[in-house]
Structures are given as C-alpha cells and as structure tokens.
Amino acid sequence: MSYTTYPRQLTSQESQILSWLLPEHIPAYKPYYDFMQASQIIGEGRWGEGNLILDKKKSSIDPTLSMPPVIAYGECLVEGKQLTNSVHEFNIDDQLEIQFSGLFPIPESLEIKNRWCYSYWKPGDVCPATNTIVKEFVMKNISSDTKYTLAISAAKKVLWLHHSDSGFNQLIPLTPFYDELLRTKHIRDANLISHPATFFEKVDEFSDADCIQALLEYNKKASRKFDASDIVIETAKPKKSIFQKLFGT
C-alpha cells in the first residue's frame, strides 16, 4: 500500500504506535498526544516516505526546515521487521513531525512484538532497550529536591535526562556531552576525543559531579535547554585523617 494523497488521517496502526510513544497519562507527552489526536497528516517532510508532518489545519510544509529534536523514541518488530519510531518537537510552524523507519507503509495486520521506548522510564528502572541496569546521576536543586536524573546505559550506549516534574525523558547526544566532560576534566587524549563511545567503557572513572558539570556545560550550548538555574552540584567531602579525627580538626 502506498500513500500519495494528502491530507489524510492517521491509519489505525500509525495511531496505535504514536499513542504508545506518547502516553497521555505522563504530563510531558500529553500535549503531543492531544495534538496527534486532533490532527491529520498534511504531507511528507524533507526525508520522504515515513517522514510525516501533522497539523490541525490544512497548511503548507517548508522543506527547508531541519528535523526538530526528538521528544519520543522507540523500536518494535512488525511482521518480523524492525520498525523505529520517533516523534519530534513542534517546528516553528507549530506542526508535529514523526518518523517511521525500516518499514513503511505499516502493514494493516499489525502485530507488534518486542516493543520498547524511553517514554515510560523512571528512576530505578532498567534500560528499556536492553533490560540492563543503568547508571544514574541525581541532580538536586537548592531545596534538596530531585529535579533531574541523568541515566546512562552502557549496554545501549545512550544517555537521557529524566525530568522529575513532567516525566519527560530527554535524549542527550553523546558527542557534545562527552566533549564537555573531557574539557571539564582537562583531558586532551586525541583517541578519546575522536571516539566518544569510549565514554561507556570509562563511565565509572568519572564522579557524579564530573558528569553533572559536563551536562550543565552542554546545556548552555544546546538548542533544547532544561532549567538548571537552581541545580546544586554536590562534591564529595575529603575524608579526615586520623590526626584530624583525634584532635577534632
């Protein structure tokens, strides 16, 4: 089946996948879920088949616009083929961009297996893609409330930031984060700089403060920023020597 006529409504299969990616009970994703429910597909984006643009009204598509940041991502098997699914931030024309890759159009006899996405993850959970333990870095504000949790999956080689207030799991690009981490630690090893994936082999060599500081530095330059105005970086207190313990110094 091929779609050549727009605008059109989402198929039941497309709607089912997007409703899974955008859980309406999680505050961060509900605006996108609501928009998706009230919209139609007005055409294809610059990447062609499977790259769909949604809008509540009939409108034109600007092919020069770059793809906005991902707000929801997941993968599944459909009829034995891998389908990757992503929903992107609203563009400057208030349109919602989605991407189905690996299999499109999606078969009508939809049987989804082995599906996973980041939308439902919360601190303490395993990596949704690999079912393995993730390393977590807690970020607290001046009131000692947990505001964010940086999650790092060495098995999947990916990192994301969990927003405590909204439940949003923000994917963090590895290369700019790792660049800031190496810069923070004054590491100039050319091999490490040119191979960002080595971060996952060495993640235990960096302290919580190192990773949080690198994330804050990355945030200053990122196109999508999170509110870090009241984040406090807790550094480990140096252990007292026996002499200090004896004399109370």
One Martini backbone bead per residue (centre of mass of N, CA, C, O) as a GRO file, in nm:
protein
  249
    1MET     BB    1   0.097   0.035   0.021
    2SER     BB    2   0.030   0.377  -0.090
    3TYR     BB    3   0.093   0.722  -0.019
    4THR     BB    4  -0.022   1.023  -0.220
    5THR     BB    5  -0.255   1.151  -0.046
    6TYR     BB    6  -0.311   1.485   0.064
    7PRO     BB    7  -0.474   1.472   0.314
    8ARG     BB    8  -0.472   1.248   0.607
    9GLN     BB    9  -0.529   1.000   0.813
   10LEU     BB   10  -0.452   0.807   1.043
   11THR     BB   11  -0.388   0.509   1.098
   12SER     BB   12  -0.437   0.268   1.326
   13GLN     BB   13  -0.136   0.194   1.343
   14GLU     BB   14  -0.015   0.473   1.381
   15SER     BB   15  -0.184   0.552   1.629
   16GLN     BB   16  -0.091   0.322   1.813
   17ILE     BB   17   0.210   0.396   1.821
   18LEU     BB   18   0.181   0.695   1.914
   19SER     BB   19   0.026   0.632   2.180
   20TRP     BB   20   0.268   0.479   2.300
   21LEU     BB   21   0.485   0.711   2.278
   22LEU     BB   22   0.230   0.909   2.398
   23PRO     BB   23   0.153   0.921   2.705
   24GLU     BB   24  -0.123   1.076   2.852
   25HIS     BB   25  -0.034   1.034   3.172
   26ILE     BB   26   0.217   1.207   3.085
   27PRO     BB   27   0.273   1.536   3.085
   28ALA     BB   28   0.493   1.568   2.854
   29TYR     BB   29   0.302   1.402   2.627
   30LYS     BB   30   0.009   1.512   2.608
   31PRO     BB   31   0.026   1.747   2.396
   32TYR     BB   32   0.102   1.545   2.165
   33TYR     BB   33  -0.136   1.359   2.185
   34ASP     BB   34  -0.357   1.570   2.137
   35PHE     BB   35  -0.254   1.666   1.865
   36MET     BB   36  -0.266   1.394   1.719
   37GLN     BB   37  -0.578   1.350   1.760
   38ALA     BB   38  -0.640   1.648   1.601
   39SER     BB   39  -0.494   1.541   1.342
   40GLN     BB   40  -0.330   1.549   1.022
   41ILE     BB   41  -0.184   1.451   0.731
   42ILE     BB   42  -0.018   1.684   0.503
   43GLY     BB   43   0.266   1.527   0.468
   44GLU     BB   44   0.601   1.533   0.371
   45GLY     BB   45   0.909   1.553   0.445
   46ARG     BB   46   1.246   1.572   0.352
   47TRP     BB   47   1.266   1.234   0.393
   48GLY     BB   48   0.995   1.124   0.314
   49GLU     BB   49   0.916   0.825   0.359
   50GLY     BB   50   0.778   0.830   0.694
   51ASN     BB   51   0.785   1.150   0.687
   52LEU     BB   52   0.557   1.315   0.892
   53ILE     BB   53   0.305   1.576   0.886
   54LEU     BB   54   0.132   1.747   1.142
   55ASP     BB   55  -0.203   1.900   1.149
   56LYS     BB   56  -0.502   2.080   1.225
   57LYS     BB   57  -0.445   2.208   0.946
   58LYS     BB   58  -0.426   2.339   0.649
   59SER     BB   59  -0.091   2.327   0.513
   60SER     BB   60   0.230   2.397   0.464
   61ILE     BB   61   0.561   2.283   0.371
   62ASP     BB   62   0.890   2.328   0.485
   63PRO     BB   63   1.177   2.189   0.331
   64THR     BB   64   1.408   2.359   0.499
   65LEU     BB   65   1.353   2.223   0.750
   66SER     BB   66   1.469   2.088   1.018
   67MET     BB   67   1.482   1.843   1.239
   68PRO     BB   68   1.366   1.817   1.529
   69PRO     BB   69   1.379   1.718   1.826
   70VAL     BB   70   1.344   1.450   2.022
   71ILE     BB   71   1.063   1.322   2.238
   72ALA     BB   72   1.022   1.026   2.100
   73TYR     BB   73   1.140   0.676   2.136
   74GLY     BB   74   1.122   0.363   1.937
   75GLU     BB   75   1.090  -0.003   1.916
   76CYS     BB   76   0.997  -0.271   1.679
   77LEU     BB   77   0.810  -0.554   1.568
   78VAL     BB   78   0.691  -0.610   1.223
   79GLU     BB   79   0.669  -0.890   1.074
   80GLY     BB   80   0.994  -0.920   1.156
   81LYS     BB   81   1.038  -0.608   1.145
   82GLN     BB   82   1.209  -0.323   1.199
   83LEU     BB   83   1.074  -0.043   1.388
   84THR     BB   84   1.124   0.299   1.388
   85ASN     BB   85   1.027   0.559   1.631
   86SER     BB   86   0.947   0.917   1.600
   87VAL     BB   87   0.910   1.220   1.788
   88HIS     BB   88   0.889   1.565   1.738
   89GLU     BB   89   0.915   1.866   1.775
   90PHE     BB   90   0.786   2.147   1.728
   91ASN     BB   91   0.777   2.360   1.490
   92ILE     BB   92   0.758   2.689   1.377
   93ASP     BB   93   0.456   2.590   1.253
   94ASP     BB   94   0.312   2.393   1.450
   95GLN     BB   95   0.429   2.110   1.379
   96LEU     BB   96   0.429   1.751   1.356
   97GLU     BB   97   0.699   1.520   1.362
   98ILE     BB   98   0.737   1.201   1.204
   99GLN     BB   99   0.910   0.866   1.222
  100PHE     BB  100   0.926   0.593   0.994
  101SER     BB  101   1.156   0.313   1.011
  102GLY     BB  102   1.203   0.009   0.798
  103LEU     BB  103   0.866   0.038   0.772
  104PHE     BB  104   0.688   0.144   0.473
  105PRO     BB  105   0.413   0.084   0.515
  106ILE     BB  106   0.210  -0.019   0.760
  107PRO     BB  107   0.065  -0.286   0.825
  108GLU     BB  108  -0.261  -0.374   0.890
  109SER     BB  109  -0.158  -0.643   1.025
  110LEU     BB  110  -0.088  -0.568   1.338
  111GLU     BB  111   0.218  -0.702   1.498
  112ILE     BB  112   0.354  -0.636   1.800
  113LYS     BB  113   0.699  -0.671   1.901
  114ASN     BB  114   0.942  -0.592   2.112
  115ARG     BB  115   0.870  -0.332   2.262
  116TRP     BB  116   1.026   0.000   2.297
  117CYS     BB  117   1.070   0.290   2.520
  118TYR     BB  118   1.138   0.601   2.697
  119SER     BB  119   0.865   0.727   2.814
  120TYR     BB  120   0.843   0.524   3.090
  121TRP     BB  121   1.082   0.603   3.234
  122LYS     BB  122   1.229   0.556   3.565
  123PRO     BB  123   1.374   0.563   3.842
  124GLY     BB  124   1.508   0.221   3.870
  125ASP     BB  125   1.505   0.138   3.597
  126VAL     BB  126   1.566  -0.017   3.324
  127CYS     BB  127   1.663  -0.057   3.020
  128PRO     BB  128   1.436  -0.075   2.764
  129ALA     BB  129   1.625  -0.213   2.539
  130THR     BB  130   1.804  -0.434   2.750
  131ASN     BB  131   1.740  -0.490   3.059
  132THR     BB  132   1.950  -0.305   3.204
  133ILE     BB  133   2.146  -0.143   3.401
  134VAL     BB  134   2.166   0.186   3.512
  135LYS     BB  135   2.325   0.488   3.542
  136GLU     BB  136   2.285   0.729   3.809
  137PHE     BB  137   2.228   1.094   3.825
  138VAL     BB  138   2.159   1.317   4.069
  139MET     BB  139   1.960   1.622   4.055
  140LYS     BB  140   1.961   1.901   4.267
  141ASN     BB  141   1.833   2.147   4.446
  142ILE     BB  142   1.833   2.386   4.699
  143SER     BB  143   1.598   2.187   4.840
  144SER     BB  144   1.678   1.877   4.777
  145ASP     BB  145   1.538   1.820   4.513
  146THR     BB  146   1.461   1.615   4.261
  147LYS     BB  147   1.488   1.716   3.918
  148TYR     BB  148   1.705   1.512   3.802
  149THR     BB  149   1.803   1.222   3.587
  150LEU     BB  150   2.090   1.070   3.485
  151ALA     BB  151   2.102   0.830   3.224
  152ILE     BB  152   2.315   0.531   3.172
  153SER     BB  153   2.369   0.310   2.891
  154ALA     BB  154   2.610   0.087   2.811
  155ALA     BB  155   2.461  -0.121   2.632
  156LYS     BB  156   2.324   0.114   2.435
  157LYS     BB  157   2.474   0.383   2.418
  158VAL     BB  158   2.302   0.587   2.618
  159LEU     BB  159   2.144   0.908   2.709
  160TRP     BB  160   1.929   1.051   2.971
  161LEU     BB  161   1.676   1.292   3.092
  162HIS     BB  162   1.496   1.308   3.384
  163HIS     BB  163   1.191   1.469   3.456
  164SER     BB  164   1.028   1.491   3.750
  165ASP     BB  165   0.772   1.678   3.685
  166SER     BB  166   0.691   1.536   3.378
  167GLY     BB  167   0.853   1.260   3.265
  168PHE     BB  168   1.074   1.342   3.083
  169ASN     BB  169   1.285   1.188   2.823
  170GLN     BB  170   1.593   1.322   2.741
  171LEU     BB  171   1.791   1.309   2.486
  172ILE     BB  172   2.150   1.279   2.482
  173PRO     BB  173   2.412   1.369   2.314
  174LEU     BB  174   2.720   1.239   2.326
  175THR     BB  175   2.945   1.420   2.203
  176PRO     BB  176   2.896   1.698   2.353
  177PHE     BB  177   2.911   1.577   2.634
  178TYR     BB  178   3.198   1.451   2.617
  179ASP     BB  179   3.346   1.710   2.554
  180GLU     BB  180   3.276   1.844   2.828
  181LEU     BB  181   3.403   1.630   3.008
  182LEU     BB  182   3.695   1.654   2.905
  183ARG     BB  183   3.717   1.955   2.962
  184THR     BB  184   3.661   1.943   3.268
  185LYS     BB  185   3.918   1.728   3.300
  186HIS     BB  186   4.156   1.800   3.107
  187ILE     BB  187   4.127   1.616   2.844
  188ARG     BB  188   4.356   1.542   2.544
  189ASP     BB  189   4.285   1.274   2.419
  190ALA     BB  190   4.250   1.191   2.092
  191ASN     BB  191   4.112   0.912   2.116
  192LEU     BB  192   3.874   1.004   2.291
  193ILE     BB  193   3.765   1.237   2.117
  194SER     BB  194   3.724   1.042   1.848
  195HIS     BB  195   3.575   0.827   2.073
  196PRO     BB  196   3.289   0.853   2.244
  197ALA     BB  197   3.221   0.546   2.323
  198THR     BB  198   3.437   0.527   2.557
  199PHE     BB  199   3.262   0.631   2.788
  200PHE     BB  200   3.121   0.349   2.859
  201GLU     BB  201   3.400   0.228   2.965
  202LYS     BB  202   3.459   0.502   3.173
  203VAL     BB  203   3.223   0.596   3.364
  204ASP     BB  204   3.351   0.503   3.652
  205GLU     BB  205   3.582   0.739   3.641
  206PHE     BB  206   3.341   0.925   3.700
  207SER     BB  207   3.183   1.149   3.867
  208ASP     BB  208   2.898   1.298   3.941
  209ALA     BB  209   3.010   1.587   3.914
  210ASP     BB  210   3.131   1.556   3.634
  211CYS     BB  211   2.865   1.486   3.477
  212ILE     BB  212   2.696   1.727   3.566
  213GLN     BB  213   2.881   1.950   3.465
  214ALA     BB  214   2.878   1.861   3.168
  215LEU     BB  215   2.572   1.894   3.131
  216LEU     BB  216   2.562   2.199   3.195
  217GLU     BB  217   2.751   2.282   2.964
  218TYR     BB  218   2.581   2.166   2.737
  219ASN     BB  219   2.318   2.333   2.798
  220LYS     BB  220   2.431   2.616   2.711
  221LYS     BB  221   2.444   2.506   2.385
  222ALA     BB  222   2.175   2.401   2.349
  223SER     BB  223   1.871   2.404   2.183
  224ARG     BB  224   1.768   2.229   2.427
  225LYS     BB  225   1.671   2.347   2.734
  226PHE     BB  226   1.716   2.324   3.077
  227ASP     BB  227   1.649   2.396   3.406
  228ALA     BB  228   1.958   2.504   3.596
  229SER     BB  229   1.940   2.742   3.814
  230ASP     BB  230   1.909   2.530   4.095
  231ILE     BB  231   2.157   2.360   4.073
  232VAL     BB  232   2.341   2.125   4.275
  233ILE     BB  233   2.677   2.042   4.333
  234GLU     BB  234   2.796   1.753   4.479
  235THR     BB  235   3.077   1.711   4.667
  236ALA     BB  236   3.313   1.528   4.794
  237LYS     BB  237   3.427   1.479   5.101
  238PRO     BB  238   3.704   1.479   5.265
  239LYS     BB  239   3.884   1.275   5.444
  240LYS     BB  240   3.982   1.226   5.756
  241SER     BB  241   4.229   1.208   5.949
  242ILE     BB  242   4.344   1.080   6.233
  243PHE     BB  243   4.436   1.351   6.350
  244GLN     BB  244   4.163   1.500   6.307
  245LYS     BB  245   3.991   1.306   6.480
  246LEU     BB  246   4.148   1.337   6.753
  247PHE     BB  247   4.143   1.682   6.738
  248GLY     BB  248   3.892   1.805   6.578
  249THR     BB  249   3.986   1.928   6.267
   0.00000   0.00000   0.00000
